[in-house]
Tab-separated table of C-alpha atoms and ligand atoms in Angstrom:
chain	number	residue	atom	x	y	z
A	1	MET	CA	2.173	-9.316	23.968
A	2	PRO	CA	-0.820	-7.912	22.321
A	3	GLY	CA	-1.065	-7.789	18.285
A	4	LYS	CA	-2.025	-10.364	15.706
A	5	LEU	CA	-3.066	-13.529	17.258
A	6	PRO	CA	-1.714	-16.751	16.196
A	7	TYR	CA	-3.115	-18.106	12.821
A	8	THR	CA	-5.246	-21.328	12.978
A	9	LYS	CA	-3.819	-24.284	10.794
A	10	TYR	CA	-5.727	-24.358	7.423
A	11	ASP	CA	-5.536	-26.108	4.175
A	12	LEU	CA	-4.468	-23.702	1.193
A	13	ASP	CA	-5.906	-26.168	-1.169
A	14	SER	CA	-9.484	-26.041	0.288
A	15	TYR	CA	-9.260	-22.122	-0.744
A	16	PHE	CA	-8.380	-23.076	-4.323
A	17	GLU	CA	-11.161	-25.462	-4.438
A	18	LYS	CA	-13.763	-23.347	-2.771
A	19	TYR	CA	-12.893	-20.388	-4.981
A	20	LYS	CA	-12.269	-22.262	-8.321
A	21	ASP	CA	-12.980	-19.171	-10.373
A	22	VAL	CA	-10.675	-16.844	-8.496
A	23	ASN	CA	-7.198	-16.836	-9.814
A	24	LYS	CA	-4.765	-18.937	-7.267
A	25	GLU	CA	-2.506	-15.951	-7.217
A	26	VAL	CA	-5.116	-13.617	-5.819
A	27	ILE	CA	-5.487	-16.206	-3.107
A	28	VAL	CA	-1.872	-16.545	-2.468
A	29	LYS	CA	-1.376	-12.955	-2.538
A	30	GLU	CA	-4.031	-12.090	0.010
A	31	ASP	CA	-2.995	-14.697	2.202
A	32	ILE	CA	0.703	-13.656	2.338
A	33	LEU	CA	-0.467	-9.895	3.107
A	34	ARG	CA	-2.917	-11.102	5.709
A	35	LEU	CA	-0.281	-13.436	7.516
A	36	GLY	CA	2.985	-12.076	6.686
A	37	VAL	CA	6.346	-13.587	5.612
A	38	SER	CA	9.625	-14.507	6.879
A	39	PHE	CA	12.886	-14.726	5.447
A	40	THR	CA	15.752	-17.282	6.317
A	41	ASP	CA	19.321	-15.943	7.134
A	42	ARG	CA	20.304	-17.275	3.729
A	43	ALA	CA	17.572	-15.499	1.916
A	44	LEU	CA	18.221	-12.278	3.656
A	45	GLU	CA	21.870	-12.481	2.781
A	46	GLU	CA	20.611	-12.910	-0.944
A	47	SER	CA	18.096	-10.246	-0.920
A	48	SER	CA	20.318	-7.574	0.479
A	49	ASN	CA	21.709	-7.480	-2.966
A	50	TYR	CA	18.453	-6.361	-4.459
A	51	ALA	CA	16.184	-3.341	-3.851
A	52	THR	CA	15.503	-3.589	-0.149
A	53	LYS	CA	12.866	-2.124	2.147
A	54	SER	CA	12.640	1.385	2.158
A	55	TYR	CA	9.793	2.203	4.568
A	56	TYR	CA	8.729	4.439	1.931
A	57	LEU	CA	5.313	5.342	4.010
A	58	PHE	CA	4.191	3.035	6.823
A	59	SER	CA	6.160	0.162	8.157
A	60	TYR	CA	3.975	-2.589	6.395
A	61	ASP	CA	5.520	-5.026	8.944
A	62	GLN	CA	3.747	-7.461	11.195
A	63	MET	CA	6.636	-7.502	13.656
A	64	ASP	CA	8.144	-4.688	15.499
A	65	ILE	CA	11.434	-3.221	14.347
A	66	ASP	CA	12.789	-3.882	17.892
A	67	GLU	CA	12.360	-7.738	17.358
A	68	MET	CA	14.272	-7.784	14.056
A	69	LYS	CA	17.363	-9.172	15.405
A	70	LYS	CA	18.627	-10.450	11.808
A	71	LYS	CA	18.286	-6.328	10.539
A	72	GLU	CA	15.459	-7.579	8.368
A	73	PHE	CA	14.672	-4.031	8.084
A	74	ILE	CA	18.008	-3.598	6.275
A	75	ASN	CA	18.149	-6.864	4.170
A	76	ALA	CA	14.587	-7.915	3.224
A	77	PRO	CA	13.318	-6.755	-0.184
A	78	GLU	CA	10.899	-4.028	-0.938
A	79	CYS	CA	8.890	-6.644	-2.761
A	80	PHE	CA	9.217	-10.205	-4.420
A	81	LYS	CA	7.480	-11.721	-7.399
A	82	PHE	CA	6.282	-15.449	-6.892
A	83	LYS	CA	5.592	-17.724	-9.938
A	84	GLY	CA	5.734	-21.313	-11.021
A	85	GLY	CA	5.901	-24.199	-8.466
A	86	PRO	CA	3.422	-26.955	-8.102
A	87	TYR	CA	0.487	-24.827	-9.009
A	88	GLY	CA	1.925	-23.156	-12.052
A	89	LEU	CA	1.347	-19.863	-10.599
A	90	ARG	CA	1.374	-16.789	-12.868
A	91	VAL	CA	3.950	-14.141	-11.798
A	92	SER	CA	2.480	-12.030	-9.119
A	93	ASN	CA	4.209	-9.065	-7.287
A	94	ASN	CA	4.007	-9.018	-3.523
A	95	LYS	CA	4.854	-6.386	-0.526
A	96	THR	CA	7.261	-8.024	1.922
A	97	CYS	CA	5.383	-7.671	5.268
A	98	LEU	CA	7.624	-9.233	7.756
A	99	GLU	CA	6.553	-11.516	10.378
A	100	LYS	CA	8.419	-13.994	12.676
A	101	PRO	CA	8.821	-17.416	11.341
A	102	GLU	CA	6.695	-19.272	14.015
A	103	ARG	CA	3.673	-16.717	13.302
A	104	THR	CA	3.299	-17.298	9.460
A	105	PRO	CA	3.381	-20.488	7.162
A	106	TYR	CA	5.027	-18.372	4.593
A	107	LYS	CA	8.904	-18.443	4.263
A	108	VAL	CA	11.309	-17.309	1.784
A	109	ASP	CA	14.309	-19.689	1.491
A	110	PHE	CA	17.420	-20.062	-0.704
A	111	HIS	CA	17.008	-23.751	-2.032
A	112	ASP	CA	18.621	-25.591	-4.942
A	113	GLY	CA	20.494	-22.371	-5.888
A	114	GLN	CA	17.572	-19.977	-5.988
A	115	LEU	CA	14.990	-18.191	-3.667
A	116	ARG	CA	11.679	-19.981	-3.255
A	117	LEU	CA	8.524	-19.503	-1.374
A	118	PHE	CA	7.308	-22.067	0.982
A	119	TRP	CA	3.950	-22.608	2.657
A	120	GLU	CA	4.089	-24.640	5.766
A	121	ASN	CA	7.541	-25.839	4.374
A	122	ASN	CA	6.093	-27.132	1.183
A	123	TYR	CA	7.585	-25.508	-1.866
A	124	LEU	CA	4.866	-23.318	-3.482
A	125	ALA	CA	6.535	-20.814	-5.800
A	126	ASP	CA	9.932	-19.540	-7.440
A	127	VAL	CA	10.930	-16.045	-5.999
A	128	GLU	CA	12.225	-13.228	-8.142
A	129	LEU	CA	13.556	-10.013	-6.717
A	130	ARG	CA	13.622	-6.800	-8.427
A	131	PRO	CA	17.330	-5.517	-8.914
A	132	LYS	CA	18.229	-1.915	-7.518
A	133	PRO	CA	17.286	0.499	-10.078
A	134	PRO	CA	20.171	2.505	-11.469
A	135	TYR	CA	19.267	5.737	-9.512
A	136	TYR	CA	19.600	3.754	-6.244
A	137	ALA	CA	23.150	4.303	-6.709
A	138	TYR	CA	23.016	8.084	-6.276
A	139	LYS	CA	23.326	10.190	-3.177
A	140	PHE	CA	23.014	13.676	-2.161
A	141	PRO	CA	26.190	15.556	-1.018
A	142	ASP	CA	25.162	14.867	2.795
A	143	GLY	CA	25.004	11.039	2.039
A	144	THR	CA	21.272	10.743	1.765
A	145	PRO	CA	20.377	8.198	-0.873
A	146	TYR	CA	18.045	9.121	-3.590
A	147	SER	CA	15.916	5.946	-2.881
A	148	ASP	CA	15.270	7.617	0.604
A	149	VAL	CA	13.605	10.336	-1.370
A	150	ALA	CA	11.566	8.329	-3.770
A	151	ALA	CA	11.083	4.447	-3.569
A	152	SER	CA	10.841	2.436	-6.688
A	153	VAL	CA	7.553	0.362	-5.805
A	154	PHE	CA	5.347	-1.723	-7.878
A	155	TRP	CA	8.585	-3.192	-9.483
A	156	GLY	CA	9.417	0.253	-10.632
A	157	TYR	CA	6.178	1.357	-12.134
A	158	LEU	CA	5.650	3.795	-9.455
A	159	SER	CA	8.242	6.397	-8.069
A	160	PHE	CA	6.930	6.746	-4.815
A	161	CYS	CA	7.707	9.844	-2.794
A	162	CYS	CA	6.242	10.296	0.611
A	163	ILE	CA	7.000	14.275	0.913
A	164	LEU	CA	6.110	14.501	4.337
A	165	ARG	CA	6.587	11.275	6.522
A	166	SER	CA	4.500	12.961	9.366
A	167	CYS	CA	0.808	13.610	9.857
A	168	GLN	CA	-0.699	16.452	11.490
A	169	TYR	CA	-3.527	14.220	12.680
A	170	TRP	CA	-1.477	13.636	15.757
A	171	GLY	CA	-2.146	11.151	18.625
A	172	HIS	CA	-4.781	9.080	19.509
A	173	LYS	CA	-7.458	11.691	19.400
A	174	GLU	CA	-6.586	12.360	15.541
A	175	GLU	CA	-4.430	9.605	14.056
A	176	CYS	CA	-6.184	6.856	12.157
A	177	LEU	CA	-6.233	3.927	14.332
A	178	PHE	CA	-4.573	1.433	11.763
A	179	CYS	CA	-1.830	3.875	10.957
A	180	ASP	CA	1.925	3.886	12.318
A	181	ILE	CA	3.415	6.658	10.141
A	182	ASN	CA	4.369	8.971	13.053
A	183	THR	CA	5.763	6.152	15.131
A	184	ASN	CA	7.526	4.567	12.123
A	185	ALA	CA	9.134	7.606	11.330
A	186	ARG	CA	10.457	7.964	14.876
A	187	LYS	CA	11.497	4.337	14.992
A	188	GLN	CA	13.270	4.294	11.470
A	189	SER	CA	15.241	7.457	12.564
A	190	LYS	CA	16.560	5.829	15.520
A	191	THR	CA	17.964	2.749	13.377
A	192	GLY	CA	20.700	5.239	12.269
A	193	ARG	CA	19.466	4.581	8.527
A	194	PRO	CA	18.906	7.708	6.456
A	195	PHE	CA	15.117	8.643	6.805
A	196	MET	CA	14.170	12.141	5.735
A	197	VAL	CA	10.763	13.157	7.426
A	198	HIS	CA	10.392	16.208	5.082
A	199	LYS	CA	11.757	16.487	1.697
A	200	SER	CA	12.435	19.753	-0.060
A	201	ILE	CA	11.067	20.588	-3.561
A	202	GLU	CA	14.818	20.682	-4.779
A	203	GLU	CA	15.472	17.102	-3.423
A	204	VAL	CA	12.246	15.743	-4.879
A	205	VAL	CA	12.852	17.508	-8.237
A	206	THR	CA	16.559	16.275	-8.635
A	207	VAL	CA	15.417	12.627	-7.981
A	208	MET	CA	12.540	12.727	-10.427
A	209	ASP	CA	14.910	14.250	-13.024
A	210	THR	CA	17.326	11.421	-12.425
A	211	ILE	CA	14.686	8.645	-12.804
A	212	PHE	CA	12.589	10.132	-15.857
A	213	ASN	CA	15.300	12.109	-17.606
A	214	LYS	CA	18.644	10.369	-16.943
A	215	GLU	CA	18.226	6.966	-15.874
A	216	ARG	CA	14.791	5.732	-17.101
A	217	GLU	CA	14.027	2.184	-16.994
A	218	PRO	CA	11.437	0.902	-19.288
A	219	VAL	CA	9.011	-0.026	-16.448
A	220	ASN	CA	8.841	3.681	-14.713
A	221	HIS	CA	5.462	5.434	-15.687
A	222	THR	CA	4.150	7.109	-12.658
A	223	ILE	CA	5.098	9.627	-9.978
A	224	PHE	CA	3.176	8.671	-6.807
A	225	LEU	CA	3.146	11.847	-4.150
A	226	THR	CA	1.816	11.580	-0.655
A	227	GLY	CA	2.392	12.855	2.653
A	228	GLY	CA	0.616	13.185	6.015
A	229	ALA	CA	-2.487	15.278	6.467
A	230	ILE	CA	-1.624	19.253	6.710
A	231	VAL	CA	-4.249	20.946	8.840
A	232	LYS	CA	-2.237	24.018	9.780
A	233	ASP	CA	-0.237	25.864	7.179
A	234	LEU	CA	3.147	24.153	6.808
A	235	LYS	CA	6.080	26.602	5.782
A	236	GLN	CA	3.428	29.368	5.229
A	237	LYS	CA	1.682	27.079	2.831
A	238	SER	CA	-2.055	25.664	2.980
A	239	ASN	CA	-2.631	21.766	2.479
A	240	VAL	CA	-3.271	22.234	-1.233
A	241	GLU	CA	-0.563	24.947	-2.113
A	242	PHE	CA	2.190	23.007	-0.148
A	243	TYR	CA	1.584	20.053	-2.433
A	244	ALA	CA	0.886	21.836	-5.474
A	245	GLN	CA	4.250	23.611	-5.513
A	246	TYR	CA	5.957	20.227	-5.695
A	247	VAL	CA	3.835	19.025	-8.697
A	248	ARG	CA	4.561	22.205	-10.680
A	249	ALA	CA	8.182	22.122	-9.934
A	250	ILE	CA	8.328	18.511	-11.054
A	251	ARG	CA	6.162	19.263	-14.144
A	252	GLU	CA	8.756	21.860	-15.051
A	253	LYS	CA	11.426	19.656	-15.084
A	254	ILE	CA	10.026	16.321	-16.611
A	255	GLY	CA	7.172	17.629	-18.584
A	256	GLY	CA	3.908	16.188	-19.069
A	257	ARG	CA	4.607	12.606	-20.402
A	258	TRP	CA	4.601	10.858	-17.055
A	259	THR	CA	1.776	10.458	-14.727
A	260	ILE	CA	1.291	12.054	-11.278
A	261	HIS	CA	-0.677	10.623	-8.798
A	262	LEU	CA	-1.291	12.564	-5.450
A	263	GLN	CA	-2.650	11.601	-1.999
A	264	THR	CA	-4.139	14.376	0.128
A	265	THR	CA	-7.277	15.046	2.351
A	266	ALA	CA	-10.462	15.091	0.550
A	267	LEU	CA	-10.830	18.329	-1.181
A	268	GLU	CA	-13.651	20.612	-2.728
A	269	LYS	CA	-13.470	21.171	-6.292
A	270	ASP	CA	-11.868	24.349	-6.444
A	271	ASP	CA	-9.021	22.791	-4.680
A	272	CYS	CA	-9.093	19.815	-6.922
A	273	LYS	CA	-8.732	22.251	-10.007
A	274	ILE	CA	-5.624	23.925	-8.503
A	275	LEU	CA	-4.207	20.568	-8.284
A	276	LYS	CA	-5.302	19.384	-11.601
A	277	ASP	CA	-3.909	22.838	-13.102
A	278	ALA	CA	-0.554	22.229	-11.320
A	279	GLY	CA	-0.145	18.817	-13.325
A	280	VAL	CA	-2.009	16.084	-11.117
A	281	ASP	CA	-3.616	13.278	-13.231
A	282	CYS	CA	-5.044	11.254	-10.336
A	283	HIS	CA	-6.290	12.240	-6.901
A	284	HIS	CA	-6.400	9.788	-3.906
A	285	ALA	CA	-8.493	11.040	-0.956
A	286	ASN	CA	-8.332	7.831	1.248
A	287	ILE	CA	-11.729	6.744	2.811
A	288	GLU	CA	-9.919	3.990	4.527
A	289	VAL	CA	-13.128	2.342	5.993
A	290	TRP	CA	-16.626	2.707	4.717
A	291	ASP	CA	-19.133	1.882	7.638
A	292	LYS	CA	-20.277	5.350	9.102
A	293	GLU	CA	-19.836	4.614	12.486
A	294	LEU	CA	-16.352	2.741	12.038
A	295	PHE	CA	-15.133	5.704	9.980
A	296	LYS	CA	-15.693	8.115	12.977
A	297	LYS	CA	-14.004	5.615	15.192
A	298	TYR	CA	-11.047	4.797	13.057
A	299	CYS	CA	-10.352	8.328	11.352
A	300	PRO	CA	-10.949	10.701	14.260
A	301	GLY	CA	-8.910	13.416	12.607
A	302	LYS	CA	-10.678	13.248	9.358
A	303	GLU	CA	-14.002	12.782	11.080
A	304	ALA	CA	-13.460	16.288	13.026
A	305	LYS	CA	-11.816	18.235	10.235
A	306	VAL	CA	-14.141	17.216	7.387
A	307	GLY	CA	-16.701	14.580	8.379
A	308	ARG	CA	-17.254	11.202	6.829
A	309	ASP	CA	-20.180	12.187	4.667
A	310	GLU	CA	-18.693	15.273	3.347
A	311	TRP	CA	-15.503	13.309	2.746
A	312	VAL	CA	-17.265	10.611	0.546
A	313	LYS	CA	-19.039	13.805	-1.157
A	314	ARG	CA	-15.967	15.250	-2.164
A	315	VAL	CA	-14.490	12.248	-3.371
A	316	CYS	CA	-17.433	11.652	-5.709
A	317	ASP	CA	-17.501	15.414	-6.743
A	318	SER	CA	-13.828	15.282	-7.669
A	319	VAL	CA	-14.594	12.868	-10.631
A	320	ASP	CA	-15.883	16.038	-12.235
A	321	VAL	CA	-12.575	17.511	-12.120
A	322	PHE	CA	-10.323	14.598	-12.621
A	323	GLY	CA	-12.324	12.066	-14.640
A	324	GLU	CA	-13.115	8.322	-14.327
A	325	GLY	CA	-10.239	6.117	-13.185
A	326	ARG	CA	-8.535	8.996	-11.897
A	327	VAL	CA	-10.147	9.365	-8.582
A	328	VAL	CA	-8.906	6.657	-6.463
A	329	PRO	CA	-9.383	6.491	-2.518
A	330	THR	CA	-7.915	3.634	-0.715
A	331	PHE	CA	-9.586	1.285	1.693
A	332	VAL	CA	-7.667	-0.468	4.387
A	333	SER	CA	-9.526	-3.600	3.716
A	334	GLY	CA	-10.076	-5.898	6.717
A	335	CYS	CA	-9.280	-3.235	9.495
A	336	GLU	CA	-12.985	-2.855	9.992
A	337	LEU	CA	-12.895	-6.283	11.473
A	338	ALA	CA	-10.374	-5.194	14.225
A	339	ARG	CA	-11.009	-5.150	18.002
A	340	PRO	CA	-12.134	-3.307	19.939
A	341	TYR	CA	-14.577	-1.717	17.545
A	342	GLY	CA	-15.011	-3.534	14.380
A	343	PHE	CA	-17.548	-5.780	13.015
A	344	THR	CA	-17.296	-9.311	14.588
A	345	ARG	CA	-18.521	-11.456	11.401
A	346	TRP	CA	-16.232	-11.273	8.370
A	347	GLU	CA	-19.444	-11.432	6.231
A	348	ASP	CA	-20.760	-8.202	7.613
A	349	ALA	CA	-17.399	-6.366	7.017
A	350	ALA	CA	-17.476	-7.741	3.330
A	351	ALA	CA	-20.801	-6.547	2.937
A	352	SER	CA	-19.768	-3.142	3.956
A	353	MET	CA	-17.012	-3.173	1.538
A	354	LYS	CA	-19.284	-4.451	-1.319
A	355	GLU	CA	-21.669	-1.325	-0.558
A	356	ALA	CA	-18.539	0.891	-0.800
A	357	TRP	CA	-17.578	-0.592	-4.203
A	358	GLU	CA	-21.179	-0.337	-5.329
A	359	TYR	CA	-21.628	3.349	-4.186
A	360	LEU	CA	-18.273	4.734	-5.518
A	361	MET	CA	-18.105	3.106	-8.749
A	362	SER	CA	-21.485	4.042	-9.533
A	363	HIS	CA	-20.181	7.537	-9.219
A	364	GLY	CA	-17.286	6.892	-11.483
A	365	VAL	CA	-14.849	6.500	-8.821
A	366	THR	CA	-12.416	3.819	-8.865
A	367	PRO	CA	-11.525	3.033	-5.390
A	368	ARG	CA	-8.775	0.568	-4.337
A	369	SER	CA	-8.071	-2.000	-1.777
A	370	SER	CA	-4.994	-2.270	0.365
A	371	SER	CA	-5.072	-5.295	2.555
A	372	TRP	CA	-4.763	-4.280	6.532
A	373	ILE	CA	-1.294	-5.294	7.783
A	374	ILE	CA	-1.593	-5.194	11.479
A	375	GLU	CA	1.185	-2.958	12.587
A	376	PRO	CA	2.427	-3.348	16.030
A	377	ASN	CA	2.799	0.329	16.565
A	378	SER	CA	-0.585	1.429	15.365
A	379	PHE	CA	-3.436	1.990	17.782
A	380	LEU	CA	-5.125	-1.462	16.639
A	381	GLY	CA	-1.789	-3.132	16.976
A	382	LYS	CA	-1.988	-2.638	20.823
A	383	TYR	CA	-4.896	-5.050	21.007
A	384	ASP	CA	-5.351	-8.804	20.441
A	385	GLN	CA	-6.089	-9.193	16.889
A	386	PRO	CA	-7.493	-12.172	15.368
A	387	VAL	CA	-6.060	-13.041	11.839
A	388	ILE	CA	-8.845	-11.635	9.252
A	389	PRO	CA	-10.262	-14.697	7.458
A	390	LEU	CA	-8.945	-15.395	4.007
A	391	GLU	CA	-12.606	-15.613	2.511
A	392	TYR	CA	-13.099	-11.787	3.409
A	393	TYR	CA	-10.230	-10.549	1.364
A	394	ILE	CA	-11.130	-13.186	-1.605
A	395	GLU	CA	-14.930	-11.841	-1.640
A	396	VAL	CA	-13.752	-8.121	-1.453
A	397	ASP	CA	-11.561	-8.821	-4.475
A	398	ILE	CA	-14.276	-10.506	-6.286
A	399	ALA	CA	-16.809	-7.697	-5.540
A	400	TRP	CA	-14.249	-5.053	-6.659
A	401	TYR	CA	-13.894	-6.960	-9.976
A	402	GLU	CA	-17.360	-7.494	-10.657
A	403	THR	CA	-18.500	-3.867	-9.760
A	404	TRP	CA	-15.827	-2.691	-11.873
A	405	LYS	CA	-17.144	-4.576	-14.762
A	406	LYS	CA	-20.745	-3.758	-14.146
A	407	TYR	CA	-20.091	0.061	-14.525
A	408	ASN	CA	-17.478	-0.354	-17.263
A	409	LEU	CA	-14.935	1.629	-15.830
A	410	PRO	CA	-11.351	2.186	-17.248
A	411	PRO	CA	-8.550	0.879	-15.010
A	412	ILE	CA	-7.000	3.043	-12.530
A	413	TYR	CA	-4.936	5.391	-14.678
A	414	ASN	CA	-1.190	4.393	-15.025
A	415	PHE	CA	-1.178	2.865	-11.583
A	416	SER	CA	-0.343	-0.774	-12.474
A	417	PRO	CA	-1.269	-2.984	-15.412
A	418	MET	CA	-4.230	-5.300	-14.579
A	419	GLY	CA	-4.751	-9.050	-14.700
A	420	PRO	CA	-3.036	-12.252	-13.828
A	421	GLY	CA	0.653	-12.289	-14.727
A	422	ARG	CA	0.594	-8.461	-15.367
A	423	SER	CA	-0.481	-6.800	-12.303
A	424	LEU	CA	2.444	-5.160	-10.342
A	425	SER	CA	0.119	-4.035	-7.614
A	426	ILE	CA	1.639	-4.979	-4.172
A	427	ASN	CA	-1.270	-3.981	-1.953
A	428	SER	CA	-4.146	-6.392	-2.594
A	429	GLY	CA	-5.358	-8.880	-4.906
A	430	HIS	CA	-8.048	-7.121	-6.865
A	431	LEU	CA	-5.954	-5.969	-9.708
A	432	ASP	CA	-4.590	-9.691	-10.050
A	433	MET	CA	-8.310	-10.575	-10.965
A	434	GLY	CA	-9.739	-11.394	-14.309
A	435	SER	CA	-8.266	-13.108	-17.241
B	1	SF4	S1	-4.574	10.820	7.556
B	1	SF4	FE1	-4.662	8.902	8.652
B	1	SF4	S2	-3.962	7.233	7.618
B	1	SF4	FE2	-2.925	9.199	6.678
B	1	SF4	S3	-1.004	9.540	7.504
B	1	SF4	FE3	-2.646	10.874	9.060
B	1	SF4	S4	-3.094	9.274	10.448
B	1	SF4	FE4	-2.152	8.149	8.694
């Protein structure tokens, strides 16, 4: 079966040794993200009592839902913190990217009365799970849980709402090659779990009102809104107006204290101003992959509708509207090494990412990295994919941090605390860098 190929046995200590100046938490986090994690039956039983995976955007799993015989998709946690253990790791938050036990060295088990993380059956760290936030107890009259409208991610720092779990870049001629949003929506709906594809303004406002006005936890700070690309009008609204109407309604209900991040396609300045006036603080127009030729191949819809150079220009220009630390395009780091089109040497891929950090940060942009999860239902998941070398991720994170310091940029605004023991980001290690 195509997909991620088996990993080659390796020595985790050798990476700690080779990258002495890099926090061990960064190395472990990136390693878990690239290889995935499995949960024993007992660990799943325990984790089902906590905030479980909500599939708030993509699947982020390395195994197909059809292979989850233990209903991992219902019982596994959204994220988990690891800490302590023989290396005295500082606390680090991690996304649960499920993988079969025989295909990853990382396993969470219930041991000596608590959840623990193991690497090749060696105890590595203690595991802490996020309790269900109070608003997860609420449901709409039709039985839809509020958690299906907005997931509590980054340990609750972000209330993540995918307004539209479907993308109008449709099919292999338009969808980004690493993305499984459309297939994930179809497959999750089939499991019988509540899975709204399109959320109404009233539903979103009701849930945000509950989170920020009625049941607020101290950790809550930011609303993260996203959705698939809109290229044709949706419900008589253009791309910009479709998302702006949600932002205005949320602001009306919860006021101006809480931050709103919004992800859309790359927009011209006038459109950015509409969003800012509506109440958006930070804008994310994801570039995904930096190399020009790979962008064209990997993001055919973006290339056809906007074009790679224009996309990058719009991102840089939008700093004039939102300000530094508030323009945050994501990169799916590692996918530029994917077969059949990608780089063959990880060093070339890392050099491409370093070029991206340099160019964008020199323009006041604070890009971010989201380590590639090889999702079986994406286009790239249909090919045999060698595991991305850990060196690649570590060097991309080092470069991000060094470039960010070089340009003396602010942190990404109200996205996550930064630094070891503080970061709540689950997507990659670069925000766990530093001291
Ligand atoms: S723009 Fe690309 S990555 Fe984003 S939802 Fe559409 S296909 Fe997926």
